[in-house]
Amino acid sequence: MPGFVQIIEFTSSRIKEIEELGRPSRTGGSTAPKFRRIVATADRDHPGHYFTIAEFDSYDSAMENSGRPETSDFAARMAALCDGPVIFHNLDVMWEDRGDGAGNG
């Protein structure tokens, strides 16, 4: 099933603070989050470099999620804990293969 993926790339020497900051904003708040799944990753080859991968049903649902007050608040507070700019990669899913033999393309 096609969808949309947003990859948030950042560097930080304060990752524990970012992790603590992010946990409640993912599920709490006045409106329900719109993501399918969020995966937080650390770049093994570049310590202090991180990627958050958020999967959505569509670009529109991603933008709706970005408009949540909880998301906006988290993004501002997270940026203050980063060692440089936060980079967003907005990607339309063309196809996927989950490795279960039922490739989706």
Short mmCIF file of C-alpha atoms in Angstrom, two decimals:
data_model
loop_
_atom_site.label_atom_id
_atom_site.label_comp_id
_atom_site.label_asym_id
_atom_site.label_seq_id
_atom_site.Cartn_x
_atom_site.Cartn_y
_atom_site.Cartn_z
CA MET A 1 0.00 0.00 0.00
CA PRO A 2 1.58 3.34 -0.99
CA GLY A 3 2.16 5.90 1.67
CA PHE A 4 4.51 8.61 2.82
CA VAL A 5 7.68 8.51 4.91
CA GLN A 6 9.35 11.39 6.67
CA ILE A 7 12.95 11.01 7.78
CA ILE A 8 14.17 13.50 10.37
CA GLU A 9 17.96 13.73 10.45
CA PHE A 10 19.80 15.43 13.30
CA THR A 11 22.92 15.48 15.46
CA SER A 12 22.87 15.82 19.22
CA SER A 13 25.06 15.25 22.22
CA ARG A 14 21.85 15.27 24.34
CA ILE A 15 20.01 12.26 22.90
CA LYS A 16 18.75 11.02 26.29
CA GLU A 17 16.99 14.35 26.81
CA ILE A 18 15.45 14.14 23.34
CA GLU A 19 14.24 10.59 24.02
CA GLU A 20 12.62 11.66 27.30
CA LEU A 21 11.07 14.68 25.64
CA GLY A 22 9.55 12.69 22.77
CA ARG A 23 7.81 9.85 24.52
CA PRO A 24 4.64 11.64 25.73
CA SER A 25 4.21 13.76 22.57
CA ARG A 26 3.93 10.68 20.37
CA THR A 27 0.66 9.49 21.86
CA GLY A 28 -0.70 12.19 24.17
CA GLY A 29 -2.44 15.41 23.37
CA SER A 30 -5.70 16.89 22.22
CA THR A 31 -5.74 15.17 18.82
CA ALA A 32 -4.68 11.67 17.87
CA PRO A 33 -1.33 11.28 16.10
CA LYS A 34 -1.55 10.36 12.41
CA PHE A 35 1.54 8.20 11.97
CA ARG A 36 1.52 4.45 11.30
CA ARG A 37 4.87 3.87 12.96
CA ILE A 38 7.91 5.76 14.21
CA VAL A 39 11.40 4.26 14.35
CA ALA A 40 14.24 6.08 16.12
CA THR A 41 17.73 5.14 14.92
CA ALA A 42 21.34 5.94 15.77
CA ASP A 43 23.98 6.03 13.03
CA ARG A 44 26.46 3.34 14.03
CA ASP A 45 29.20 4.85 11.85
CA HIS A 46 28.71 8.45 13.01
CA PRO A 47 28.20 8.74 16.78
CA GLY A 48 25.82 11.54 17.73
CA HIS A 49 24.01 11.36 14.36
CA TYR A 50 20.40 10.18 14.39
CA PHE A 51 17.46 9.53 12.08
CA THR A 52 13.80 9.26 13.03
CA ILE A 53 11.67 7.49 10.44
CA ALA A 54 7.94 8.22 10.56
CA GLU A 55 5.50 6.31 8.34
CA PHE A 56 2.15 7.81 7.36
CA ASP A 57 -0.80 6.83 5.16
CA SER A 58 -0.26 9.92 3.00
CA TYR A 59 1.51 13.27 2.72
CA ASP A 60 -1.71 14.93 3.90
CA SER A 61 -1.82 12.86 7.10
CA ALA A 62 1.85 13.71 7.74
CA MET A 63 1.12 17.42 7.39
CA GLU A 64 -1.94 17.06 9.62
CA ASN A 65 0.29 15.37 12.21
CA SER A 66 2.85 18.20 11.88
CA GLY A 67 0.07 20.66 12.66
CA ARG A 68 -0.74 19.04 16.02
CA PRO A 69 0.22 21.39 18.89
CA GLU A 70 2.04 18.50 20.57
CA THR A 71 4.13 17.86 17.46
CA SER A 72 5.00 21.53 17.02
CA ASP A 73 5.98 21.84 20.68
CA PHE A 74 8.12 18.71 20.52
CA ALA A 75 9.88 19.88 17.33
CA ALA A 76 10.80 23.24 18.87
CA ARG A 77 12.05 21.70 22.10
CA MET A 78 13.95 18.98 20.23
CA ALA A 79 15.65 21.50 17.94
CA ALA A 80 16.95 23.32 21.03
CA LEU A 81 18.68 20.08 22.10
CA CYS A 82 20.34 19.48 18.72
CA ASP A 83 23.91 20.39 17.81
CA GLY A 84 22.93 21.68 14.37
CA PRO A 85 19.96 22.05 12.06
CA VAL A 86 17.26 19.38 11.86
CA ILE A 87 16.86 18.12 8.28
CA PHE A 88 13.55 16.75 7.02
CA HIS A 89 13.35 14.33 4.09
CA ASN A 90 9.79 13.99 2.73
CA LEU A 91 9.42 10.81 0.69
CA ASP A 92 6.51 9.36 -1.27
CA VAL A 93 6.49 5.55 -1.03
CA MET A 94 6.67 4.04 -4.50
CA TRP A 95 6.58 0.39 -3.39
CA GLU A 96 7.55 -1.77 -0.47
CA ASP A 97 8.51 -5.35 0.20
CA ARG A 98 8.10 -6.61 3.74
CA GLY A 99 10.07 -9.78 3.05
CA ASP A 100 7.05 -12.00 3.53
CA GLY A 101 6.65 -12.93 -0.14
CA ALA A 102 3.66 -10.60 -0.53
CA GLY A 103 5.61 -7.72 -2.12
CA ASN A 104 3.59 -4.59 -2.57
CA GLY A 105 4.38 -2.82 -5.76
#
